[in-house]
Coordinates of C-alpha atoms and ligand atoms in Angstrom, one line a residue:
Chain A
M1 CA -2.1 49.8 -21.9
E2 CA 1.1 50.4 -23.8
N3 CA 4.3 48.8 -22.8
S4 CA 7.6 50.3 -23.7
A5 CA 9.5 48.1 -26.1
G6 CA 11.5 45.4 -24.4
T7 CA 9.4 45.1 -21.2
R8 CA 7.7 41.9 -22.4
Q9 CA 9.7 38.8 -22.9
T10 CA 10.1 37.5 -26.4
L11 CA 10.1 33.8 -27.0
P12 CA 12.0 31.9 -29.6
E13 CA 9.8 29.9 -32.0
M14 CA 8.4 27.2 -29.8
P15 CA 6.1 24.3 -30.5
D16 CA 2.6 24.7 -29.3
T17 CA 3.1 21.8 -27.0
H18 CA 5.7 23.7 -24.9
V19 CA 3.6 26.8 -24.0
V20 CA 0.3 27.1 -22.1
S21 CA -1.8 30.2 -22.4
G22 CA -3.0 31.9 -19.2
A23 CA -6.5 31.7 -20.6
V24 CA -6.7 28.0 -19.7
Y25 CA -6.8 29.2 -16.1
T26 CA -9.0 32.2 -16.3
D27 CA -11.4 32.0 -19.3
K28 CA -15.0 31.3 -18.1
A29 CA -16.0 29.7 -21.4
I30 CA -13.1 27.3 -21.3
F31 CA -14.0 26.4 -17.7
E32 CA -17.6 25.7 -18.8
D33 CA -16.3 23.5 -21.6
E34 CA -14.1 21.6 -19.1
K35 CA -17.1 20.9 -16.9
R36 CA -18.7 19.2 -19.9
R37 CA -15.8 17.7 -21.8
V38 CA -13.6 16.8 -18.9
F39 CA -15.5 16.4 -15.7
G40 CA -18.7 15.3 -17.5
Q41 CA -16.9 12.5 -19.3
C42 CA -13.9 11.2 -17.3
W43 CA -13.7 8.8 -14.4
H44 CA -13.4 10.6 -11.1
L45 CA -11.8 9.1 -8.0
A46 CA -14.6 9.5 -5.4
C47 CA -13.1 7.6 -2.4
H48 CA -11.3 4.5 -1.3
E49 CA -13.3 1.3 -0.6
S50 CA -12.2 1.3 3.1
E51 CA -14.4 4.4 3.5
L52 CA -17.4 2.1 2.8
G53 CA -16.1 -0.9 4.7
E54 CA -19.5 -2.3 5.8
A55 CA -22.8 -2.9 4.1
Y56 CA -24.9 0.3 4.1
D57 CA -21.9 2.5 4.8
Y58 CA -22.2 5.7 2.8
R59 CA -20.1 8.7 1.9
T60 CA -21.5 12.0 0.5
F61 CA -19.6 14.4 -1.6
D62 CA -20.1 17.1 -4.2
Y63 CA -18.8 16.7 -7.7
I64 CA -18.8 19.8 -9.9
G65 CA -21.7 21.2 -8.0
T66 CA -23.7 17.9 -7.9
P67 CA -24.4 16.4 -4.4
L68 CA -23.8 12.6 -4.6
I69 CA -23.9 9.7 -2.2
A70 CA -21.9 6.5 -2.6
I71 CA -23.4 3.6 -0.6
R72 CA -22.3 0.0 -0.2
G73 CA -25.4 -2.2 -0.7
G74 CA -26.4 -5.2 1.3
D75 CA -25.0 -7.2 -1.7
G76 CA -21.5 -5.6 -1.1
V77 CA -21.7 -3.5 -4.3
V78 CA -20.9 0.2 -4.1
R79 CA -23.4 2.3 -6.0
T80 CA -23.6 6.1 -6.3
F81 CA -26.7 8.2 -6.6
M82 CA -27.6 11.9 -6.8
N83 CA -28.1 12.8 -3.2
V84 CA -31.3 14.8 -4.1
C85 CA -34.8 13.9 -3.2
S86 CA -37.3 13.0 -6.0
H87 CA -40.0 14.9 -4.1
R88 CA -38.9 18.5 -3.9
G89 CA -35.2 18.2 -4.7
A90 CA -33.8 18.6 -1.2
K91 CA -30.3 17.3 -0.5
I92 CA -31.2 14.1 1.4
I93 CA -28.2 13.2 3.5
Q94 CA -26.1 16.0 5.0
E95 CA -23.4 14.1 6.9
P96 CA -20.2 13.3 5.1
S97 CA -20.5 9.6 6.2
G98 CA -22.6 7.2 8.0
N99 CA -24.4 3.8 7.9
A100 CA -28.1 3.5 7.0
K101 CA -30.3 0.9 5.4
R102 CA -32.8 3.6 4.6
L103 CA -32.0 7.0 3.3
T104 CA -34.8 9.1 4.7
C105 CA -35.3 12.7 3.5
F106 CA -35.7 15.0 6.4
Y107 CA -38.3 17.1 4.7
H108 CA -41.4 15.0 4.0
L109 CA -39.8 11.7 5.0
W110 CA -39.6 9.9 1.7
S111 CA -37.3 7.0 2.0
Y112 CA -34.9 5.2 -0.3
D113 CA -33.1 1.9 -0.1
D114 CA -29.5 0.9 -0.9
R115 CA -30.4 0.5 -4.6
G116 CA -31.9 3.9 -4.8
N117 CA -35.5 2.6 -4.9
C118 CA -38.0 4.9 -3.3
V119 CA -39.5 2.6 -0.7
D120 CA -41.7 4.8 1.4
I121 CA -43.9 7.8 0.8
P122 CA -46.0 8.9 3.8
R123 CA -49.7 9.2 3.1
P124 CA -49.4 8.1 -0.6
E125 CA -53.1 8.1 -1.2
A126 CA -53.0 11.7 -2.2
Y127 CA -50.9 10.9 -5.3
E128 CA -53.4 8.3 -6.6
S129 CA -55.4 10.8 -8.6
S130 CA -52.2 11.8 -10.5
G131 CA -51.1 8.2 -10.9
L132 CA -47.7 8.8 -9.1
K133 CA -46.3 5.6 -7.5
K134 CA -43.2 5.3 -5.4
D135 CA -41.7 2.9 -8.0
D136 CA -41.4 6.0 -10.3
C137 CA -39.5 8.0 -7.7
G138 CA -36.1 6.3 -7.4
L139 CA -32.8 8.2 -7.1
F140 CA -30.8 9.0 -10.2
E141 CA -27.9 6.5 -10.3
V142 CA -24.4 7.5 -11.4
R143 CA -22.0 4.9 -12.9
T144 CA -19.7 3.5 -10.3
E145 CA -16.8 1.1 -10.7
T146 CA -14.0 0.0 -8.3
H147 CA -10.5 -0.5 -9.5
L148 CA -7.6 -1.5 -7.1
G149 CA -9.8 -0.6 -4.2
L150 CA -10.5 2.9 -5.6
V151 CA -14.1 3.9 -6.1
F152 CA -14.6 5.8 -9.4
I153 CA -17.7 7.5 -10.7
N154 CA -18.5 8.7 -14.2
L155 CA -21.4 11.0 -15.2
D156 CA -21.1 9.7 -18.8
D157 CA -23.0 6.4 -19.4
K158 CA -21.1 5.9 -22.7
A159 CA -17.6 6.2 -21.2
P160 CA -15.4 3.0 -21.5
P161 CA -15.0 1.0 -18.2
V162 CA -12.6 2.4 -15.7
A163 CA -10.1 -0.4 -16.1
D164 CA -9.8 0.4 -19.8
Y165 CA -9.6 4.1 -19.0
I166 CA -6.7 3.6 -16.6
G167 CA -4.9 0.9 -18.6
A168 CA -1.5 0.2 -17.2
A169 CA -1.1 3.5 -15.4
L170 CA -1.7 2.1 -11.9
D171 CA 0.4 -1.0 -12.4
P172 CA 3.1 0.4 -10.0
F173 CA 0.4 0.3 -7.3
A174 CA -0.9 -3.2 -8.1
D175 CA 0.8 -4.8 -5.1
S176 CA 0.0 -2.1 -2.6
L177 CA -3.5 -0.8 -3.6
G178 CA -4.3 -4.2 -5.0
S179 CA -3.5 -6.0 -1.8
G180 CA -6.9 -5.3 -0.2
E181 CA -5.0 -4.6 3.0
L182 CA -5.0 -0.8 2.9
E183 CA -7.3 1.7 4.6
V184 CA -7.5 5.5 4.7
F185 CA -6.1 6.9 7.9
H186 CA -5.9 10.6 6.8
Y187 CA -8.5 12.7 5.2
N188 CA -8.2 16.5 4.8
R189 CA -9.8 18.9 2.4
A190 CA -9.2 22.6 1.6
I191 CA -10.5 25.3 -0.7
L192 CA -7.6 26.8 -2.6
H193 CA -7.9 30.0 -4.5
A194 CA -6.6 29.1 -7.9
N195 CA -7.7 27.2 -11.0
W196 CA -8.0 23.5 -10.4
K197 CA -5.2 22.7 -12.9
A198 CA -2.7 24.6 -10.8
W199 CA -3.0 21.8 -8.2
Q200 CA -2.7 19.0 -10.7
E201 CA 0.4 20.7 -12.0
T202 CA 2.1 20.6 -8.7
N203 CA 2.1 16.8 -9.1
L204 CA 3.3 17.0 -12.7
D205 CA 6.0 19.5 -12.5
L206 CA 9.3 17.8 -11.5
Y207 CA 11.4 20.9 -11.8
H208 CA 9.7 22.5 -8.8
E209 CA 11.3 20.2 -6.3
W210 CA 13.9 22.9 -5.8
M211 CA 11.2 24.9 -4.0
H212 CA 10.9 22.3 -1.3
V213 CA 13.7 22.4 1.3
L214 CA 12.7 18.9 2.4
L215 CA 13.1 17.5 -1.2
R216 CA 16.4 19.3 -1.7
R217 CA 17.7 17.5 1.4
T218 CA 16.2 14.1 0.9
Q219 CA 15.6 13.6 -2.8
V220 CA 17.5 15.8 -5.2
G221 CA 20.7 13.7 -5.0
E222 CA 23.4 13.4 -7.5
G223 CA 22.4 10.2 -9.1
S224 CA 18.7 10.6 -8.9
M225 CA 18.5 12.9 -11.9
N226 CA 19.6 10.0 -14.1
T227 CA 17.7 7.1 -12.6
R228 CA 14.3 8.8 -12.4
V229 CA 12.0 8.3 -15.3
V230 CA 8.9 10.0 -16.7
K231 CA 6.3 7.7 -18.4
S232 CA 3.2 8.6 -20.3
F233 CA 0.2 6.3 -20.7
E234 CA -2.9 6.3 -22.9
N235 CA -5.6 8.8 -21.9
G236 CA -3.1 11.3 -20.5
H237 CA -2.0 9.4 -17.4
T238 CA 1.6 9.8 -16.4
M239 CA 4.1 8.5 -13.9
G240 CA 7.3 9.7 -12.3
G241 CA 9.4 7.0 -10.8
G242 CA 12.8 5.6 -9.9
L243 CA 13.3 8.0 -7.0
K244 CA 14.8 7.0 -3.6
A245 CA 14.6 9.3 -0.6
S246 CA 17.2 9.6 2.1
Y247 CA 15.0 10.6 5.0
D248 CA 17.7 11.0 7.6
K249 CA 19.2 13.9 5.6
Y250 CA 16.6 16.2 6.9
K251 CA 17.0 17.4 10.5
G252 CA 14.6 15.7 12.9
M253 CA 13.6 12.9 10.5
A254 CA 14.8 9.3 10.5
A255 CA 15.4 6.6 8.0
R256 CA 12.3 4.5 7.4
D257 CA 12.0 1.1 9.1
P258 CA 11.9 -1.5 6.3
G259 CA 9.4 -3.4 8.5
M260 CA 6.9 -0.6 8.0
A261 CA 7.0 -0.6 4.2
L262 CA 3.6 -1.2 2.5
P263 CA 3.1 -4.3 0.3
G264 CA 5.2 -4.1 -2.9
L265 CA 7.2 -1.1 -1.7
G266 CA 10.7 -0.6 -0.5
P267 CA 11.0 1.7 2.6
D268 CA 12.8 4.5 0.6
D269 CA 10.8 4.2 -2.7
F270 CA 9.1 7.3 -4.0
F271 CA 7.1 7.3 -7.2
F272 CA 3.8 8.8 -8.3
V273 CA 1.1 8.4 -10.9
D274 CA -1.1 11.2 -12.1
L275 CA -4.5 10.0 -13.3
W276 CA -6.0 12.3 -15.9
P277 CA -7.5 14.7 -15.2
N278 CA -7.6 15.3 -11.5
A279 CA -6.0 12.7 -9.3
A280 CA -2.5 11.9 -8.2
L281 CA -1.3 8.9 -6.2
L282 CA 2.0 9.2 -4.5
A283 CA 3.9 6.3 -2.8
R284 CA 6.5 6.7 -0.2
G285 CA 7.6 3.3 1.2
T286 CA 5.5 3.6 4.4
A287 CA 2.5 5.6 3.3
I288 CA 0.5 6.4 0.2
R289 CA -1.1 9.7 -0.6
I290 CA -4.0 10.3 -2.9
D291 CA -4.9 13.8 -4.1
V292 CA -8.1 14.6 -5.9
V293 CA -8.9 18.1 -7.1
T294 CA -12.3 19.3 -8.3
P295 CA -13.1 22.8 -9.5
I296 CA -15.6 25.0 -7.8
D297 CA -15.4 27.7 -10.4
E298 CA -12.5 28.8 -12.7
K299 CA -10.6 30.4 -9.9
T300 CA -11.4 28.2 -6.9
M301 CA -10.8 24.5 -6.3
L302 CA -11.4 21.9 -3.7
V303 CA -8.4 19.6 -2.9
E304 CA -8.9 16.4 -1.0
W305 CA -6.0 14.5 0.4
R306 CA -6.0 11.0 1.7
G307 CA -3.3 9.0 3.4
L308 CA -3.3 5.2 3.3
G309 CA -1.7 2.6 5.6
L310 CA -2.4 -1.0 6.5
K311 CA -5.7 -2.0 8.1
G312 CA -3.8 -4.2 10.5
D313 CA -1.5 -1.5 11.8
S314 CA -1.0 -1.6 15.6
A315 CA -1.6 1.8 17.4
D316 CA 2.2 2.4 17.5
V317 CA 2.8 1.6 13.9
R318 CA -0.2 3.7 12.8
R319 CA 1.1 6.7 14.8
T320 CA 4.5 6.4 13.1
R321 CA 2.8 6.0 9.7
M322 CA 0.8 9.2 10.4
Q323 CA 4.1 10.9 11.3
H324 CA 5.8 9.8 8.1
H325 CA 2.8 10.9 6.0
N326 CA 2.3 14.2 7.7
Q327 CA 6.0 15.2 7.7
Y328 CA 5.6 15.7 4.0
W329 CA 1.9 15.8 3.2
G330 CA -0.2 16.9 6.2
P331 CA -1.5 20.5 6.5
F332 CA 1.3 21.1 9.0
G333 CA 3.8 19.2 6.8
R334 CA 6.8 20.6 5.1
N335 CA 5.8 20.1 1.4
V336 CA 2.0 20.4 0.8
P337 CA 1.7 23.9 2.2
E338 CA 4.5 25.0 -0.1
D339 CA 2.7 23.5 -3.1
A340 CA -0.5 25.2 -2.1
F341 CA 1.3 28.5 -1.8
A342 CA 2.7 28.0 -5.3
A343 CA -0.7 27.2 -6.8
E344 CA -2.2 30.3 -5.3
A345 CA 0.8 32.5 -6.3
C346 CA 0.4 31.4 -10.0
E347 CA -3.3 32.3 -9.9
L348 CA -2.3 35.8 -8.8
G349 CA -0.1 36.0 -11.9
F350 CA -2.7 34.8 -14.3
R351 CA -5.9 36.2 -12.9
H352 CA -5.7 39.6 -14.5
G353 CA -3.4 38.8 -17.3
A354 CA -0.1 39.9 -15.8
A355 CA 1.2 36.5 -16.7
T356 CA 0.0 35.6 -20.2
R357 CA 1.4 32.1 -20.5
Q358 CA 3.6 29.5 -18.8
L359 CA 6.4 27.4 -20.2
I360 CA 6.5 23.6 -20.1
A361 CA 9.5 23.4 -22.4
R362 CA 12.1 21.4 -20.3
E363 CA 13.5 18.4 -22.2
E364 CA 15.8 16.0 -20.5
G365 CA 15.1 12.9 -22.4
G366 CA 12.3 11.8 -20.1
K367 CA 14.6 11.9 -17.1
G368 CA 15.7 14.3 -14.4
Q369 CA 13.3 17.3 -14.4
D370 CA 11.8 16.9 -17.8
D371 CA 8.5 18.6 -18.4
G372 CA 7.2 15.5 -20.2
M373 CA 4.5 14.9 -17.6
L374 CA 3.0 18.4 -18.0
R375 CA 3.2 18.1 -21.8
A376 CA 1.4 14.7 -21.8
W377 CA -1.2 16.2 -19.5
Y378 CA -1.9 19.1 -21.8
A379 CA -1.8 16.9 -24.9
E380 CA -4.8 15.0 -23.5
W381 CA -6.4 18.3 -22.5
A382 CA -6.1 19.5 -26.1
R383 CA -7.6 16.2 -27.4
R384 CA -10.6 16.3 -25.1
M385 CA -11.2 20.1 -25.3
G386 CA -10.6 20.5 -29.0
R387 CA -8.4 23.5 -28.2
S388 CA -4.7 24.1 -28.2
P389 CA -3.3 25.0 -24.8
A390 CA -1.0 27.5 -26.4
N391 CA -3.9 29.2 -28.1
P392 CA -7.1 28.1 -26.5
T393 CA -9.5 30.9 -27.1
N394 CA -9.5 30.9 -30.9
A395 CA -9.5 27.2 -31.7
I396 CA -12.9 26.0 -30.6
A397 CA -13.7 22.7 -32.2
P398 CA -17.3 21.6 -32.8
D399 CA -18.8 19.1 -30.5
Chain B
M1 CA 3.2 34.7 22.5
A2 CA 6.6 33.3 21.6
L3 CA 5.0 31.4 18.7
D4 CA 3.1 34.4 17.6
A5 CA 6.4 36.3 17.4
E6 CA 8.0 33.3 15.7
D7 CA 10.6 33.4 18.5
F8 CA 11.0 29.7 18.4
T9 CA 13.9 29.6 20.8
A10 CA 11.9 31.4 23.4
F11 CA 9.0 28.9 22.9
I12 CA 11.3 25.8 23.2
D13 CA 12.7 27.4 26.4
L14 CA 9.2 27.2 27.9
C15 CA 8.9 23.5 27.1
S16 CA 10.0 20.6 29.3
T17 CA 12.5 18.2 27.8
E18 CA 9.6 15.6 28.2
F19 CA 7.5 17.7 25.9
D20 CA 4.9 15.8 24.0
Y21 CA 3.0 17.8 21.4
R22 CA 0.2 16.8 19.1
I23 CA -2.3 18.4 16.8
T24 CA -5.3 16.2 16.7
V25 CA -8.4 16.3 14.5
Y26 CA -11.5 14.1 14.0
S27 CA -12.5 13.4 10.5
P28 CA -16.2 12.8 10.1
E29 CA -15.5 11.7 6.5
I30 CA -13.5 8.7 7.4
R31 CA -14.8 8.5 11.0
K32 CA -11.3 8.5 12.5
E33 CA -9.1 10.5 14.9
M34 CA -6.1 11.9 13.1
I35 CA -2.8 13.3 14.4
W36 CA -1.6 16.1 12.0
L37 CA 1.5 16.9 13.9
D38 CA 3.3 14.7 16.5
Q39 CA 6.6 15.8 18.0
D40 CA 8.6 15.3 21.1
Y41 CA 11.0 17.9 22.5
E42 CA 13.9 17.2 20.2
G43 CA 11.5 16.8 17.2
M44 CA 9.9 20.1 17.9
R45 CA 13.2 21.9 18.3
A46 CA 14.4 20.5 15.0
L47 CA 11.2 21.4 13.2
L48 CA 11.2 24.9 14.5
E49 CA 14.8 25.4 13.7
M50 CA 14.1 24.5 10.0
V51 CA 11.1 26.7 9.6
P52 CA 13.0 29.9 8.5
Q53 CA 14.4 27.9 5.6
H54 CA 11.0 27.0 4.2
L55 CA 8.7 28.8 1.8
K56 CA 6.0 29.6 4.3
R57 CA 2.7 31.4 4.2
L58 CA 3.3 35.2 4.4
G59 CA 2.0 37.2 7.3
T60 CA 1.5 36.4 10.9
L61 CA -0.5 34.1 13.1
K62 CA -2.0 35.3 16.4
R63 CA -3.3 32.9 19.0
H64 CA -6.2 34.0 21.2
V65 CA -6.6 31.8 24.2
S66 CA -9.3 31.6 26.9
V67 CA -8.4 29.4 29.8
Y68 CA -11.5 27.3 30.9
I69 CA -10.2 24.9 33.6
I70 CA -7.1 24.7 35.6
D71 CA -6.6 21.6 37.7
H72 CA -3.6 21.7 39.9
D73 CA -2.3 18.4 41.4
A74 CA -0.1 19.7 44.2
T75 CA 1.5 16.4 45.0
A76 CA 2.5 15.6 41.5
A77 CA 3.3 19.3 40.9
I78 CA 1.4 19.1 37.6
A79 CA -1.3 21.4 36.4
T80 CA -3.7 20.4 33.7
V81 CA -5.1 23.3 31.7
T82 CA -8.0 23.3 29.2
S83 CA -8.3 26.3 27.0
S84 CA -10.2 27.3 24.0
F85 CA -8.3 29.0 21.2
I86 CA -8.7 30.7 17.9
V87 CA -5.8 31.6 15.6
T88 CA -6.1 34.4 13.2
H89 CA -3.9 35.0 10.2
T90 CA -3.0 38.5 9.1
D91 CA -1.6 38.8 5.6
P92 CA 1.1 41.3 4.6
D93 CA -1.6 43.8 3.6
G94 CA -3.0 43.7 7.1
V95 CA -6.1 41.6 6.3
S96 CA -7.0 39.3 9.2
Q97 CA -9.0 36.1 8.9
L98 CA -9.8 33.2 11.1
F99 CA -7.3 30.4 10.5
V100 CA -8.3 27.8 13.0
A101 CA -10.4 27.2 16.1
G102 CA -9.8 24.5 18.7
T103 CA -9.0 23.4 22.3
Y104 CA -5.7 23.1 24.1
Y105 CA -5.3 20.3 26.6
D106 CA -2.1 21.2 28.3
E107 CA 0.0 19.7 31.2
V108 CA 2.3 22.1 32.9
D109 CA 5.2 20.9 35.0
C110 CA 5.3 23.0 38.2
R111 CA 8.2 21.2 39.9
G112 CA 11.1 23.6 39.1
D113 CA 11.5 27.3 39.7
R114 CA 9.8 27.9 36.3
Y115 CA 6.6 26.4 34.9
L116 CA 7.3 24.3 31.8
L117 CA 4.9 23.0 29.2
K118 CA 5.1 19.2 29.4
R119 CA 2.2 18.2 27.1
R120 CA 0.0 19.9 24.6
R121 CA -2.8 18.5 22.6
A122 CA -4.2 21.1 20.2
H123 CA -7.5 19.6 19.1
L124 CA -8.8 21.4 16.1
E125 CA -12.4 22.1 15.2
T126 CA -11.4 23.6 11.9
R127 CA -10.4 21.1 9.3
D128 CA -10.0 23.2 6.2
L129 CA -6.8 25.0 6.8
G130 CA -6.4 26.5 3.3
I131 CA -2.8 26.3 2.4
G132 CA -1.8 25.0 5.8
S133 CA 1.0 26.1 8.0
H134 CA 4.7 25.3 8.7
I135 CA 4.3 26.6 12.2
P136 CA 2.6 24.7 15.0
I137 CA -0.5 26.0 16.6
Ligands
FES1 S1 -38.1 17.0 -0.4 FE1 -37.6 15.0 0.3 S2 -39.4 14.2 1.1 FE2 -40.0 16.1 0.4
FE2_2 FE1 5.6 20.0 -4.6

């Protein structure tokens, strides 16, 4: 295709850190590399410990195509296993959650305990001739560690512990998540038609708050551009903070009752931390939201949203907390559907190369609507992937 | 019909001032009932008034309702109505897809010269709503 001169934009000389090629969203080889170098090696936020409140509570989920099951053992420790049977490979547990001392495969009734040991094989005599014993048939265990009540998994046995990986990035949540008093009251998931990074970017791009009528009314105040700060941590984690919301500025919404603020939070506080690569934790005084995005393929993602409040909430307080959470963040909220619309719209731009790159070039000294969070995210992507985001297809580093 | 046409004034006009609206969903992941939208009359009016200012999903929603049970309490002049619904979304190119399936549990106030919707529980079966919706179901 030939374009007449002048129809394509020309850019001034820009550092590689300020431009992201469209190929990072569309190239299949890059996506396969991400599965290995990013999702195969980084800590992944699987769930909150309140989802596994009692001994033998379990949660099942898929992680880059692998069925997994996290279960709280009789000893109180959360462990994760591949949710696939050692016999003929069937997915063992189909329900998203439950409680069971024995995980029994529906197919030939092999059973496993809370440590992943195979504890029962019906009519085992027939395996004697081949020397197969149930002790050899345990479930494959995946590394699992809990940090501030968040349950993380890692497919890489050599990765550093999750506390080292996160470093100081979750310090702003130490009093809230670390209180042990929180539980998940909202869970929602959706398949979105865009590359997984497009969702993470909605939580990194400060400039886009103009898109949200609700944020224009409640948050983009005069002073807030100077008081807000962007911070970067080791391993690509970032934080946006120093924001205050004026909830009563939006029609139909009211100022938050200070009595409902979560531990360590003021009622009007708003800040958020993005955990590299695929999680975001957002605190508004009365509710916390946790997003986790995982790719299905290079153009499809699964987003999971959680809302957290206090375990001890009365029914009335919980209802109000749900309202606060869902005004912004529910599937019928004013913000999240707009972010999802934006992520899918960018995919339409990049999918067939109509958009060739995006700009992450805003510099406001780490304040206001600086693109520093996006740049920090892509700097880590470059380090892990051995590719420059500006030029990702011709800079393949050896393993 | 009024919601399908995005004629929000007409919809509010069909609601009682005691209107109590909720979208409820059960999450098998966390084993809890959730309320995804929770509005009274004034709240609903304000929410609908703001919808046109928002960046919302393009296209239209269409609600298909089958009434299952009508229970009319003549002394209280209240009818409770249970209906099954599906909502389809039609994009600007005319492609329709199922958006959400669920059940309405309604209370209709029959005291005045017009019937008014007093209470609606839209209980959803569908939990993956894609990009979601600014408009109630
Ligand atoms: S596949 Fe599980 S028992 Fe046979
Ligand atoms: Fe947003």
